[in-house]
Coordinates of C-alpha atoms in Angstrom, one line a residue:
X463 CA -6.7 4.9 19.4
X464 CA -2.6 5.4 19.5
X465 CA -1.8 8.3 18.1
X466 CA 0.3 7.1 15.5
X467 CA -2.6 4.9 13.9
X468 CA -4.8 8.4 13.3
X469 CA -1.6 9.3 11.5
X470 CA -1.4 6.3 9.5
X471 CA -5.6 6.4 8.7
X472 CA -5.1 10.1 7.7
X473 CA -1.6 9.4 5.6
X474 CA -3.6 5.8 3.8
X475 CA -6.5 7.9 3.0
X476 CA -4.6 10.8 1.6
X477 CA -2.5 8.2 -0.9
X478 CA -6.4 6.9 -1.4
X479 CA -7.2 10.5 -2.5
X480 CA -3.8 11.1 -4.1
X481 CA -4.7 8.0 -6.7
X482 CA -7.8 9.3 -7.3
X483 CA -6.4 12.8 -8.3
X484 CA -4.1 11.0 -10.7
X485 CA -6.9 9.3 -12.1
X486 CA -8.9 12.6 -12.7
X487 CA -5.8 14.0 -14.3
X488 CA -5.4 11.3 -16.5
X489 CA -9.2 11.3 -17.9
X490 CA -9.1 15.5 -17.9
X491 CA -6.4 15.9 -19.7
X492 CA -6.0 14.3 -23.1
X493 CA -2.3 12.9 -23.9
X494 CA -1.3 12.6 -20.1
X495 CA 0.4 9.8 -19.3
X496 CA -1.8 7.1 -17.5
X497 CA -1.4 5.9 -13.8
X498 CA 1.2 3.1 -13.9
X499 CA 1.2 -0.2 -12.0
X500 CA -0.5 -1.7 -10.1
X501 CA -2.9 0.7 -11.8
X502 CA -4.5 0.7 -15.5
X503 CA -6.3 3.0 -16.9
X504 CA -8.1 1.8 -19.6
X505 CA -11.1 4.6 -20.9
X506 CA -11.3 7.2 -19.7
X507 CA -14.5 7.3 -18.6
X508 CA -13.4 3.9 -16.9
X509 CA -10.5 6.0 -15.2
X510 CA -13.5 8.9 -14.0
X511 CA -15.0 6.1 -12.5
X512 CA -11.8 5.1 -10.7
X513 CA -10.9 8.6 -9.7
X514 CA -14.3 9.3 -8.1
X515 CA -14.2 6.0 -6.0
X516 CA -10.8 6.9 -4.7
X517 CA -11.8 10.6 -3.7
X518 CA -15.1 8.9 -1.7
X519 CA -13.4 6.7 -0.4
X520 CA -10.3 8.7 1.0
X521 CA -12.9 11.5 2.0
X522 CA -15.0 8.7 4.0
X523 CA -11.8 7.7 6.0
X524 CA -10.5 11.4 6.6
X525 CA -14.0 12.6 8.0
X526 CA -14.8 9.1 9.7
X527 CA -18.3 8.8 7.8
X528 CA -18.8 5.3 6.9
X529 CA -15.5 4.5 7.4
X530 CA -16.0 0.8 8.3
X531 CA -17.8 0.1 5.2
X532 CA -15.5 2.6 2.9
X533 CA -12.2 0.6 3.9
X534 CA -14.1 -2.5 3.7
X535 CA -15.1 -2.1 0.4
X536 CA -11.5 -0.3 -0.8
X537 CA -10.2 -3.9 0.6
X538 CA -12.1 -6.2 -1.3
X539 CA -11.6 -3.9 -4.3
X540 CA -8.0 -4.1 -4.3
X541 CA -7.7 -8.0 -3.4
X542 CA -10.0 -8.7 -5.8
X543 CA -7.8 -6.6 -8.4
X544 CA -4.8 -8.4 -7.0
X545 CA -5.8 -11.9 -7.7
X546 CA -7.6 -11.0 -11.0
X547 CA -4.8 -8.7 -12.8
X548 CA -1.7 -10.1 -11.4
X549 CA -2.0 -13.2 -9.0
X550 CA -3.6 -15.4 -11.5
X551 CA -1.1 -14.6 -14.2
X552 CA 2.0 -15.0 -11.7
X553 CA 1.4 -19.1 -12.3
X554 CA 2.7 -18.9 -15.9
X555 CA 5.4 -15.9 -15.0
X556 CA 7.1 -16.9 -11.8
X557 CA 10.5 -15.4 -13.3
X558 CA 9.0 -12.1 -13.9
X559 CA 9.4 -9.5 -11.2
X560 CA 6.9 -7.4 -12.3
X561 CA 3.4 -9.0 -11.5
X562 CA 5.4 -9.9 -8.3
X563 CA 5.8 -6.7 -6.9
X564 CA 2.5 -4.8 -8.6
X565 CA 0.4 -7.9 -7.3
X566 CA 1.8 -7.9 -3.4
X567 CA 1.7 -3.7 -3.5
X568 CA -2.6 -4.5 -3.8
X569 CA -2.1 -7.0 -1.6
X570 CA -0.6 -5.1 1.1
X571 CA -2.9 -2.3 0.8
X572 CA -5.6 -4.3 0.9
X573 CA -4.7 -6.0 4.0
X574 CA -4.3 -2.1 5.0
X575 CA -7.7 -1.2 4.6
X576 CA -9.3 -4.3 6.1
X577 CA -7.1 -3.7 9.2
X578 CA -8.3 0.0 8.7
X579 CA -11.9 -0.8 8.9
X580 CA -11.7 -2.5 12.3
X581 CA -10.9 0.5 14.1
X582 CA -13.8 1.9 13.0
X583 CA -17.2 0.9 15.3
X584 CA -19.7 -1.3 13.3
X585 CA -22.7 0.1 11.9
X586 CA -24.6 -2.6 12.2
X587 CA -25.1 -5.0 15.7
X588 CA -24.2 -8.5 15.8
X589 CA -22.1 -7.9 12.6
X590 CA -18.9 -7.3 14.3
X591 CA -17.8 -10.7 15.5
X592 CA -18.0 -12.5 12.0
X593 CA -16.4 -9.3 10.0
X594 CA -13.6 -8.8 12.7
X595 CA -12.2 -12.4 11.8
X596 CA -12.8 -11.0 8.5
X597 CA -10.8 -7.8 9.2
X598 CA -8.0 -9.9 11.2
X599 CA -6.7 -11.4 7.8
X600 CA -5.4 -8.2 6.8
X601 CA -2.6 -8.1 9.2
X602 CA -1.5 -11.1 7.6
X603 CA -2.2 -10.5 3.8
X604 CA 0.4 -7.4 4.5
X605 CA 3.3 -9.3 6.1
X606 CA 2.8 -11.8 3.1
X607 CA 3.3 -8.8 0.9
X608 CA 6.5 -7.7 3.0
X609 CA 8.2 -11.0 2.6
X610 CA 7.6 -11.1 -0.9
X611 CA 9.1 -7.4 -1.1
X612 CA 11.9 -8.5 1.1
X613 CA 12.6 -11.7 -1.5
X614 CA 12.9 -9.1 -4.4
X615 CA 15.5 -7.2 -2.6
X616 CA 17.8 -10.2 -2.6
X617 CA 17.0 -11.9 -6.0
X618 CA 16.9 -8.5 -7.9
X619 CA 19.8 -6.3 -5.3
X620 CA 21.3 -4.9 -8.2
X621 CA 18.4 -3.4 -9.8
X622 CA 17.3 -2.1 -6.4
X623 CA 20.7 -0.4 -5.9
X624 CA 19.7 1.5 -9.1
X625 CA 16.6 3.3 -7.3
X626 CA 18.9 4.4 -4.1
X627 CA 19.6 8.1 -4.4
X628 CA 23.6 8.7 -6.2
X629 CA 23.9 10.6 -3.0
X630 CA 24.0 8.0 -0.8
X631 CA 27.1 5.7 -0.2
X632 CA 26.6 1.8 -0.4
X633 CA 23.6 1.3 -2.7
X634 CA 24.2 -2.5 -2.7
X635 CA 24.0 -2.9 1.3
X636 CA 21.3 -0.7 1.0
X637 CA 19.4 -3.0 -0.9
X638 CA 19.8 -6.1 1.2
X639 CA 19.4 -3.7 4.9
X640 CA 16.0 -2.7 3.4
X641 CA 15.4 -6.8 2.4
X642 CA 15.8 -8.1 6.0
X643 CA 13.8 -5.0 7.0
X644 CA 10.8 -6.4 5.7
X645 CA 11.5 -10.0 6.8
X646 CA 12.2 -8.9 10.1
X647 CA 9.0 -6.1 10.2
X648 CA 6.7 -9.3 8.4
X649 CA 7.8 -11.8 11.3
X650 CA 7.2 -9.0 14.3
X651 CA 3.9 -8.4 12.4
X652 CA 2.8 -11.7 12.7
X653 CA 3.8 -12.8 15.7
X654 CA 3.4 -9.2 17.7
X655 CA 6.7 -9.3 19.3
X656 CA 7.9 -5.4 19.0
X657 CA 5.0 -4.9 16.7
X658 CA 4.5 -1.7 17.2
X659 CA 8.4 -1.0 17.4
X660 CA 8.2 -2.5 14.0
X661 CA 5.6 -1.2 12.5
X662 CA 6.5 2.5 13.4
X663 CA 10.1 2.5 12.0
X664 CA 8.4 0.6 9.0
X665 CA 6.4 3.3 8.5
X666 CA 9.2 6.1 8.8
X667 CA 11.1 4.3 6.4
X668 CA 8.6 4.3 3.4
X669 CA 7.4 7.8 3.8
X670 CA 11.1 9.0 4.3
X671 CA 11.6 7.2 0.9
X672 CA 8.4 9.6 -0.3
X673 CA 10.9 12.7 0.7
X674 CA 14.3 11.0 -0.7
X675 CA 13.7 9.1 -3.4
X676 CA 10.4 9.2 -4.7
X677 CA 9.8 13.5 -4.9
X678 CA 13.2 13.8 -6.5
X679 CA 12.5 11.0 -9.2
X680 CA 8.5 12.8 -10.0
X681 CA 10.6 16.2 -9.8
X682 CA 12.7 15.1 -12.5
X683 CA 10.0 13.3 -14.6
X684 CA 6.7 15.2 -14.1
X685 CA 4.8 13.9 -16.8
X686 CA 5.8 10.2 -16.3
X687 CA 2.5 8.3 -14.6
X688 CA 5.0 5.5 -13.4
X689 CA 6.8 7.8 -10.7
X690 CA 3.9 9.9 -9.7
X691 CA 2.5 6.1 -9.1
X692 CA 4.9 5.1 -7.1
X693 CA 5.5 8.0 -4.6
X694 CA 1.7 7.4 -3.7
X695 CA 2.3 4.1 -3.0
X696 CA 5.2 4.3 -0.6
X697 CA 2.9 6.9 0.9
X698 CA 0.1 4.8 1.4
X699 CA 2.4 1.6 2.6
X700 CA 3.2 4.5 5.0
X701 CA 0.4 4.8 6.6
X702 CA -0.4 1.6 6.2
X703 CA 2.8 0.2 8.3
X704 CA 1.3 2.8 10.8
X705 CA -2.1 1.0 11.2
X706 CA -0.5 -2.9 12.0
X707 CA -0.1 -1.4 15.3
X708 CA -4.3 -1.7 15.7
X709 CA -4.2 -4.9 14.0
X710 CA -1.6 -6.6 16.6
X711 CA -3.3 -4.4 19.5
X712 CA -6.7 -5.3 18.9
X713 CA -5.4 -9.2 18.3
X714 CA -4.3 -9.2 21.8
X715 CA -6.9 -7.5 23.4
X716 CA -9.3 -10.0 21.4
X717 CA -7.3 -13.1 23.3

């Protein structure tokens, strides 16, 4: 396996276990501000639920126990949340960002984790061939989710521009740069041209926003669920950038 896909399993399964942590806070601690989107909290004996599926899960991929039928399931989960919290509701709300960018996040991740659970070998024989055209949607469900991402960037540029640190010079070009980077990394995705050249600087770039945007904004907002929310996710779509190199490897090799 290229060495860079171990880093992205180890970095997705991390953010798993990171979500699970903030889960566990939430239900521990009474007043703590719950997990924001694309998460909900609900009771919280709902969220220790939650929090302990996360942990197994993100422990299954880390030690490589079950790790075929952990990302599987973390998949299904997450697409299954997707269409029923946020996908659905999109029909009446087309205008609203929000559902938008919460909805594709789950999408992306759960592309993530079916690509994720083909590198793993299959537990059972004769399974393999009918779940790895299963698996091989996932690459695609995540370039869906970068196009969509990239689309924001343009339609909402000036909100975007907000989030880039006062540091940095030329928020608004930031903005649009980062909107053609997912158009261009969704297109080499799906097509495998410079996939993996893609992929890897797609993966830098989210977990450098971890370091230079996300941290500072948690740092200066500890108790706020929203940010902590966010930083895992950039984190996770780090890792998860990481593992579309498998996806369009194994595609090939598969031809």
């Amino acid at each position: 396996m290229n060495g860079l896909v171990r880093i992205g399993r180890v970095v997705f399964a991390v953010a798993m276990i990171c979500f699970g942590s903030l889960y566990m806070i939430y239900a521990s601690w009474v007043g703590m501000v719950a997990p924001g989107p694309p998460w909900s909290a609900g009771y919280r004996w709902i969220a220790w639920i939650i929090a302990i599926a996360f942990f197994a899960v993100g422990v299954c991929l880390v030690v490589q126990w079950k790790g075929r039928t952990a990302a599987t399931l973390l998949g299904v989960a997450l697409l299954w949340r997707a269409l029923s919290a946020y996908l659905i509701g999109l029909l009446g709300h087309l205008r609203d960002p929000g559902p938008w960018t919460s909805g594709f996040e789950l999408v992306a991740l759960g592309g993530a984790a079916l690509v994720l659970a083909a590198t793993f070998p299959s537990d059972r024989e004769g399974s393999a061939g009918v779940l790895d055209k299963f698996f091989a949607v996932g690459r695609y469900l995540f370039a869906l989710a970068l196009v969509v991402f990239g689309v924001q960037h343009f339609l909402y540029a000036g909100f975007v521009a907000t989030i880039v640190p006062a540091w940095m010079p030329g928020k608004l070009f930031w903005a649009y740069f980062v909107g053609v980077a997912f158009f261009a990394a969704a297109l080499s995705i799906v097509t495998g041209k410079k996939a993996k050249l893609a992929s890897t600087l797609l993966g830098v770039m989210f977990l450098t926003w971890v370091v230079i945007v996300h941290m500072p904004r948690v740092a200066a907002a500890p108790h706020n669920g929203n940010e902590w929310t966010s930083e895992f996710v950039a984190l996770a779509m780090g890792g998860a950038s990481f593992l579309m190199i498998s996806a369009v490897s194994r595609d090939k090799a598969l031809r």
